[in-house]
Amino acid sequence: IQLPNMDKSITVNGLRFSPYLDREQIAAEVKRVASEIRRDLEGRRPLFICVLTGAFMFAADLIREVGITDSSVAFVRYSSYEGTQTTGEVKQLMGLKEDIEGRDVVIIEDIVDTGLTACKMMEDLGARKPASLRFATLLHKKESSRTGFVPDYVAFTIPSDFIIGYGLDLDGSARN
Ligand code: IMP
């Protein structure tokens, strides 16, 4: 997110954050990922599954940029974080009502850190017999992988620092 003054740091819950990615960089990478998804799924009827809450902004921009009219959108909700640490335990807070059997599914996530959440979702959704299952993430902390999970689409590979904004939160705050 571009702050009014890019030199400016902000403090949230007593922690200091400095600007990292700006609006233009994000828009450019969203566009690139969207064109990769379009290349792979053009002529199909994709179902985009946005992982709440963090991916809502990325999903809104990405799905519009992909531009496939004959597609649908659904939401799931998982949680594993407390403060700036993973708890190691992934909880499903809201499941999926839609039937995904035979659909080309693209999961849209804000960030893959240890990969535990991603693996749990791939397992849960994969068991529901989609025609194909792909995973798009805005951010990938490749070095924190505990699972070896590799997303199909990545906007940015980032270091293992804690990041907020563009949907990502610190205990519910600072998503904007
Ligand atoms: P994983 O299961 O360790 O891969 O963590 C994935 C989830 O942890 C994401 O969906 C986020 O909710 C949260 N998360 C991980 N890193 C960050 C971060 O840097 N900022 C905000 N949330 C994060």
PDB file of C-alpha atoms and ligand atoms in Angstrom:
ATOM      1  CA  ILE A   1       0.000   0.000   0.000  1.00  0.00           C
ATOM      2  CA  GLN A   2       1.365   3.399  -0.934  1.00  0.00           C
ATOM      3  CA  LEU A   3       1.458   5.616   2.101  1.00  0.00           C
ATOM      4  CA  PRO A   4       1.040   9.385   1.638  1.00  0.00           C
ATOM      5  CA  ASN A   5       4.758   9.669   2.345  1.00  0.00           C
ATOM      6  CA  MET A   6       6.805   6.577   1.504  1.00  0.00           C
ATOM      7  CA  ASP A   7       9.412   7.480   4.137  1.00  0.00           C
ATOM      8  CA  LYS A   8       6.787   7.143   6.795  1.00  0.00           C
ATOM      9  CA  SER A   9       6.674   4.204   9.153  1.00  0.00           C
ATOM     10  CA  ILE A  10       3.499   3.343  11.046  1.00  0.00           C
ATOM     11  CA  THR A  11       3.023   1.812  14.484  1.00  0.00           C
ATOM     12  CA  VAL A  12       0.365  -0.859  15.042  1.00  0.00           C
ATOM     13  CA  ASN A  13      -0.154  -2.506  18.437  1.00  0.00           C
ATOM     14  CA  GLY A  14       3.256  -1.195  19.520  1.00  0.00           C
ATOM     15  CA  LEU A  15       5.128  -2.613  16.503  1.00  0.00           C
ATOM     16  CA  ARG A  16       6.768  -0.415  13.875  1.00  0.00           C
ATOM     17  CA  PHE A  17       6.254  -1.106  10.161  1.00  0.00           C
ATOM     18  CA  SER A  18       8.082   0.487   7.209  1.00  0.00           C
ATOM     19  CA  PRO A  19       6.767   0.709   3.619  1.00  0.00           C
ATOM     20  CA  TYR A  20       7.758  -2.339   1.558  1.00  0.00           C
ATOM     21  CA  LEU A  21       5.670  -2.674  -1.626  1.00  0.00           C
ATOM     22  CA  ASP A  22       3.895   0.235  -3.278  1.00  0.00           C
ATOM     23  CA  ARG A  23       0.614   0.434  -5.166  1.00  0.00           C
ATOM     24  CA  GLU A  24       2.246   0.305  -8.622  1.00  0.00           C
ATOM     25  CA  GLN A  25       4.350  -2.773  -7.826  1.00  0.00           C
ATOM     26  CA  ILE A  26       1.305  -4.605  -6.509  1.00  0.00           C
ATOM     27  CA  ALA A  27      -0.842  -3.674  -9.516  1.00  0.00           C
ATOM     28  CA  ALA A  28       1.878  -4.835 -11.943  1.00  0.00           C
ATOM     29  CA  GLU A  29       2.288  -8.251 -10.287  1.00  0.00           C
ATOM     30  CA  VAL A  30      -1.477  -8.758  -9.930  1.00  0.00           C
ATOM     31  CA  LYS A  31      -1.694  -8.144 -13.673  1.00  0.00           C
ATOM     32  CA  ARG A  32       1.058 -10.687 -14.388  1.00  0.00           C
ATOM     33  CA  VAL A  33      -0.523 -13.379 -12.186  1.00  0.00           C
ATOM     34  CA  ALA A  34      -3.925 -12.671 -13.772  1.00  0.00           C
ATOM     35  CA  SER A  35      -2.497 -13.237 -17.247  1.00  0.00           C
ATOM     36  CA  GLU A  36      -0.970 -16.564 -16.119  1.00  0.00           C
ATOM     37  CA  ILE A  37      -4.351 -17.685 -14.752  1.00  0.00           C
ATOM     38  CA  ARG A  38      -6.108 -16.548 -17.923  1.00  0.00           C
ATOM     39  CA  ARG A  39      -3.600 -18.475 -20.046  1.00  0.00           C
ATOM     40  CA  ASP A  40      -4.258 -21.649 -18.005  1.00  0.00           C
ATOM     41  CA  LEU A  41      -8.048 -21.368 -17.669  1.00  0.00           C
ATOM     42  CA  GLU A  42      -9.318 -19.481 -20.718  1.00  0.00           C
ATOM     43  CA  GLY A  43     -12.378 -21.274 -22.125  1.00  0.00           C
ATOM     44  CA  ARG A  44     -13.083 -23.012 -18.767  1.00  0.00           C
ATOM     45  CA  ARG A  45     -15.486 -22.037 -16.017  1.00  0.00           C
ATOM     46  CA  PRO A  46     -13.196 -21.353 -13.059  1.00  0.00           C
ATOM     47  CA  LEU A  47     -14.370 -21.164  -9.465  1.00  0.00           C
ATOM     48  CA  PHE A  48     -12.267 -18.724  -7.457  1.00  0.00           C
ATOM     49  CA  ILE A  49     -12.163 -19.482  -3.741  1.00  0.00           C
ATOM     50  CA  CYS A  50     -11.059 -16.487  -1.708  1.00  0.00           C
ATOM     51  CA  VAL A  51      -9.568 -17.300   1.685  1.00  0.00           C
ATOM     52  CA  LEU A  52     -10.964 -14.865   4.247  1.00  0.00           C
ATOM     53  CA  THR A  53     -10.159 -12.561   5.617  1.00  0.00           C
ATOM     54  CA  GLY A  54      -6.719 -11.555   4.374  1.00  0.00           C
ATOM     55  CA  ALA A  55      -7.155 -12.335   0.658  1.00  0.00           C
ATOM     56  CA  PHE A  56     -10.261 -10.215   0.064  1.00  0.00           C
ATOM     57  CA  MET A  57      -8.408  -7.273  -1.515  1.00  0.00           C
ATOM     58  CA  PHE A  58      -6.054  -9.367  -3.639  1.00  0.00           C
ATOM     59  CA  ALA A  59      -8.981 -11.543  -4.761  1.00  0.00           C
ATOM     60  CA  ALA A  60     -11.071  -8.502  -5.749  1.00  0.00           C
ATOM     61  CA  ASP A  61      -8.250  -7.091  -7.877  1.00  0.00           C
ATOM     62  CA  LEU A  62      -7.091 -10.438  -9.275  1.00  0.00           C
ATOM     63  CA  ILE A  63     -10.505 -11.772 -10.307  1.00  0.00           C
ATOM     64  CA  ARG A  64     -11.356  -8.529 -12.122  1.00  0.00           C
ATOM     65  CA  GLU A  65      -7.978  -8.545 -13.846  1.00  0.00           C
ATOM     66  CA  VAL A  66      -8.379 -12.202 -14.960  1.00  0.00           C
ATOM     67  CA  GLY A  67     -11.573 -11.060 -16.652  1.00  0.00           C
ATOM     68  CA  ILE A  68     -13.132 -14.468 -17.410  1.00  0.00           C
ATOM     69  CA  THR A  69     -16.859 -13.652 -17.306  1.00  0.00           C
ATOM     70  CA  ASP A  70     -18.014 -17.255 -16.971  1.00  0.00           C
ATOM     71  CA  SER A  71     -16.449 -17.746 -13.540  1.00  0.00           C
ATOM     72  CA  SER A  72     -17.749 -17.765  -9.987  1.00  0.00           C
ATOM     73  CA  VAL A  73     -16.518 -16.749  -6.557  1.00  0.00           C
ATOM     74  CA  ALA A  74     -16.825 -18.453  -3.173  1.00  0.00           C
ATOM     75  CA  PHE A  75     -15.280 -17.927   0.251  1.00  0.00           C
ATOM     76  CA  VAL A  76     -13.684 -20.054   2.953  1.00  0.00           C
ATOM     77  CA  ARG A  77     -12.146 -19.005   6.221  1.00  0.00           C
ATOM     78  CA  TYR A  78      -9.151 -20.497   8.000  1.00  0.00           C
ATOM     79  CA  SER A  79      -7.094 -19.273  10.913  1.00  0.00           C
ATOM     80  CA  SER A  80      -3.679 -20.207  12.305  1.00  0.00           C
ATOM     81  CA  TYR A  81      -2.099 -16.952  13.490  1.00  0.00           C
ATOM     82  CA  GLU A  82      -2.005 -15.176  16.814  1.00  0.00           C
ATOM     83  CA  GLY A  83      -0.176 -11.830  16.736  1.00  0.00           C
ATOM     84  CA  THR A  84       2.868 -12.264  14.510  1.00  0.00           C
ATOM     85  CA  GLN A  85       3.331 -16.012  15.157  1.00  0.00           C
ATOM     86  CA  THR A  86       1.772 -19.126  13.675  1.00  0.00           C
ATOM     87  CA  THR A  87       0.140 -21.394  16.258  1.00  0.00           C
ATOM     88  CA  GLY A  88       0.979 -24.415  14.117  1.00  0.00           C
ATOM     89  CA  GLU A  89      -2.663 -25.482  14.309  1.00  0.00           C
ATOM     90  CA  VAL A  90      -4.900 -24.646  11.328  1.00  0.00           C
ATOM     91  CA  LYS A  91      -8.584 -24.142  12.113  1.00  0.00           C
ATOM     92  CA  GLN A  92     -11.353 -24.038   9.505  1.00  0.00           C
ATOM     93  CA  LEU A  93     -13.703 -21.264  10.646  1.00  0.00           C
ATOM     94  CA  MET A  94     -16.027 -21.275   7.641  1.00  0.00           C
ATOM     95  CA  GLY A  95     -16.382 -24.094   5.135  1.00  0.00           C
ATOM     96  CA  LEU A  96     -17.664 -24.181   1.593  1.00  0.00           C
ATOM     97  CA  LYS A  97     -21.336 -24.722   0.727  1.00  0.00           C
ATOM     98  CA  GLU A  98     -20.764 -24.817  -3.046  1.00  0.00           C
ATOM     99  CA  ASP A  99     -20.382 -28.108  -4.905  1.00  0.00           C
ATOM    100  CA  ILE A 100     -16.917 -28.026  -6.473  1.00  0.00           C
ATOM    101  CA  GLU A 101     -16.980 -31.470  -8.098  1.00  0.00           C
ATOM    102  CA  GLY A 102     -15.777 -31.166 -11.684  1.00  0.00           C
ATOM    103  CA  ARG A 103     -14.924 -27.469 -11.343  1.00  0.00           C
ATOM    104  CA  ASP A 104     -11.582 -25.821 -12.110  1.00  0.00           C
ATOM    105  CA  VAL A 105     -10.808 -24.314  -8.729  1.00  0.00           C
ATOM    106  CA  VAL A 106      -8.334 -21.543  -7.986  1.00  0.00           C
ATOM    107  CA  ILE A 107      -7.706 -20.868  -4.297  1.00  0.00           C
ATOM    108  CA  ILE A 108      -6.766 -17.233  -3.665  1.00  0.00           C
ATOM    109  CA  GLU A 109      -4.706 -16.604  -0.521  1.00  0.00           C
ATOM    110  CA  ASP A 110      -2.919 -13.542   0.862  1.00  0.00           C
ATOM    111  CA  ILE A 111       0.276 -15.203   2.068  1.00  0.00           C
ATOM    112  CA  VAL A 112       1.930 -18.612   2.312  1.00  0.00           C
ATOM    113  CA  ASP A 113       4.252 -18.731   5.309  1.00  0.00           C
ATOM    114  CA  THR A 114       4.904 -22.201   6.760  1.00  0.00           C
ATOM    115  CA  GLY A 115       2.520 -23.679   4.158  1.00  0.00           C
ATOM    116  CA  LEU A 116       0.408 -25.428   6.821  1.00  0.00           C
ATOM    117  CA  THR A 117      -2.793 -23.544   5.938  1.00  0.00           C
ATOM    118  CA  ALA A 118      -2.260 -24.090   2.222  1.00  0.00           C
ATOM    119  CA  CYS A 119      -1.702 -27.843   2.676  1.00  0.00           C
ATOM    120  CA  LYS A 120      -4.834 -28.168   4.825  1.00  0.00           C
ATOM    121  CA  MET A 121      -6.924 -26.343   2.223  1.00  0.00           C
ATOM    122  CA  MET A 122      -5.527 -28.356  -0.692  1.00  0.00           C
ATOM    123  CA  GLU A 123      -6.368 -31.515   1.249  1.00  0.00           C
ATOM    124  CA  ASP A 124      -9.902 -30.384   2.238  1.00  0.00           C
ATOM    125  CA  LEU A 125     -10.826 -29.072  -1.208  1.00  0.00           C
ATOM    126  CA  GLY A 126      -8.968 -31.774  -3.142  1.00  0.00           C
ATOM    127  CA  ALA A 127     -11.143 -34.383  -1.385  1.00  0.00           C
ATOM    128  CA  ARG A 128     -14.218 -32.782  -2.974  1.00  0.00           C
ATOM    129  CA  LYS A 129     -13.207 -33.916  -6.472  1.00  0.00           C
ATOM    130  CA  PRO A 130     -12.600 -30.690  -8.409  1.00  0.00           C
ATOM    131  CA  ALA A 131     -11.498 -31.146 -12.059  1.00  0.00           C
ATOM    132  CA  SER A 132      -8.375 -29.176 -11.172  1.00  0.00           C
ATOM    133  CA  LEU A 133      -7.099 -27.336  -8.111  1.00  0.00           C
ATOM    134  CA  ARG A 134      -4.664 -24.436  -8.291  1.00  0.00           C
ATOM    135  CA  PHE A 135      -3.282 -22.091  -5.667  1.00  0.00           C
ATOM    136  CA  ALA A 136      -2.611 -18.363  -6.115  1.00  0.00           C
ATOM    137  CA  THR A 137      -0.958 -16.287  -3.427  1.00  0.00           C
ATOM    138  CA  LEU A 138      -0.063 -12.619  -3.218  1.00  0.00           C
ATOM    139  CA  LEU A 139       2.980 -13.295  -1.027  1.00  0.00           C
ATOM    140  CA  HIS A 140       5.215 -16.313  -0.486  1.00  0.00           C
ATOM    141  CA  LYS A 141       7.674 -16.539   2.409  1.00  0.00           C
ATOM    142  CA  LYS A 142       9.597 -19.300   0.678  1.00  0.00           C
ATOM    143  CA  GLU A 143      12.246 -19.587   3.397  1.00  0.00           C
ATOM    144  CA  SER A 144       9.707 -20.323   6.159  1.00  0.00           C
ATOM    145  CA  SER A 145       8.313 -23.380   4.396  1.00  0.00           C
ATOM    146  CA  ARG A 146       7.820 -26.322   6.753  1.00  0.00           C
ATOM    147  CA  THR A 147       5.878 -28.311   4.232  1.00  0.00           C
ATOM    148  CA  GLY A 148       7.589 -27.834   0.876  1.00  0.00           C
ATOM    149  CA  PHE A 149       4.277 -26.541  -0.488  1.00  0.00           C
ATOM    150  CA  VAL A 150       4.758 -24.726  -3.823  1.00  0.00           C
ATOM    151  CA  PRO A 151       1.947 -22.364  -4.958  1.00  0.00           C
ATOM    152  CA  ASP A 152       1.029 -22.363  -8.678  1.00  0.00           C
ATOM    153  CA  TYR A 153       0.909 -18.562  -8.866  1.00  0.00           C
ATOM    154  CA  VAL A 154       2.927 -16.131  -6.746  1.00  0.00           C
ATOM    155  CA  ALA A 155       2.835 -12.333  -7.017  1.00  0.00           C
ATOM    156  CA  PHE A 156       5.829 -11.714  -4.700  1.00  0.00           C
ATOM    157  CA  THR A 157       8.395 -13.945  -2.979  1.00  0.00           C
ATOM    158  CA  ILE A 158       9.333 -12.121   0.227  1.00  0.00           C
ATOM    159  CA  PRO A 159      11.678 -12.608   3.212  1.00  0.00           C
ATOM    160  CA  SER A 160      10.299 -14.120   6.423  1.00  0.00           C
ATOM    161  CA  ASP A 161       9.279 -10.762   7.922  1.00  0.00           C
ATOM    162  CA  PHE A 162       5.821  -9.900   9.189  1.00  0.00           C
ATOM    163  CA  ILE A 163       3.856  -7.749   6.741  1.00  0.00           C
ATOM    164  CA  ILE A 164       0.545  -5.832   6.966  1.00  0.00           C
ATOM    165  CA  GLY A 165      -1.789  -3.979   4.614  1.00  0.00           C
ATOM    166  CA  TYR A 166      -3.580  -4.819   1.330  1.00  0.00           C
ATOM    167  CA  GLY A 167      -5.770  -7.198   3.339  1.00  0.00           C
ATOM    168  CA  LEU A 168      -3.116  -8.560   5.723  1.00  0.00           C
ATOM    169  CA  ASP A 169      -3.617  -7.854   9.401  1.00  0.00           C
ATOM    170  CA  LEU A 170      -1.989  -7.741  12.793  1.00  0.00           C
ATOM    171  CA  ASP A 171      -4.596  -9.233  15.130  1.00  0.00           C
ATOM    172  CA  GLY A 172      -7.402  -7.843  12.961  1.00  0.00           C
ATOM    173  CA  SER A 173      -5.981  -4.343  12.498  1.00  0.00           C
ATOM    174  CA  ALA A 174      -4.227  -2.508   9.665  1.00  0.00           C
ATOM    175  CA  ARG A 175      -5.708  -4.417   6.722  1.00  0.00           C
ATOM    176  CA  ASN A 176      -6.022  -1.104   4.872  1.00  0.00           C
TER     177      ASN A 176
HETATM  178  P1  IMP B   1       0.883 -20.550   7.164  1.00  0.00           P
HETATM  179  O1  IMP B   1      -0.152 -21.566   7.500  1.00  0.00           O
HETATM  180  O2  IMP B   1       2.006 -20.532   8.165  1.00  0.00           O
HETATM  181  O3  IMP B   1       1.413 -20.668   5.751  1.00  0.00           O
HETATM  182  O4  IMP B   1       0.256 -19.110   7.325  1.00  0.00           O
HETATM  183  C1  IMP B   1      -0.725 -18.620   6.479  1.00  0.00           C
HETATM  184  C2  IMP B   1      -1.577 -17.597   7.206  1.00  0.00           C
HETATM  185  O5  IMP B   1      -0.859 -16.929   8.252  1.00  0.00           O
HETATM  186  C3  IMP B   1      -1.989 -16.508   6.262  1.00  0.00           C
HETATM  187  O6  IMP B   1      -3.209 -16.794   5.646  1.00  0.00           O
HETATM  188  C4  IMP B   1      -2.072 -15.293   7.154  1.00  0.00           C
HETATM  189  O7  IMP B   1      -3.355 -15.206   7.725  1.00  0.00           O
HETATM  190  C5  IMP B   1      -1.089 -15.537   8.262  1.00  0.00           C
HETATM  191  N1  IMP B   1       0.206 -14.834   8.036  1.00  0.00           N
HETATM  192  C6  IMP B   1       1.408 -15.385   7.792  1.00  0.00           C
HETATM  193  N2  IMP B   1       2.372 -14.463   7.657  1.00  0.00           N
HETATM  194  C7  IMP B   1       1.762 -13.272   7.813  1.00  0.00           C
HETATM  195  C8  IMP B   1       2.237 -11.899   7.761  1.00  0.00           C
HETATM  196  O8  IMP B   1       3.411 -11.585   7.506  1.00  0.00           O
HETATM  197  N3  IMP B   1       1.290 -10.947   7.970  1.00  0.00           N
HETATM  198  C9  IMP B   1      -0.023 -11.228   8.224  1.00  0.00           C
HETATM  199  N4  IMP B   1      -0.498 -12.479   8.262  1.00  0.00           N
HETATM  200  C10 IMP B   1       0.378 -13.491   8.060  1.00  0.00           C
END
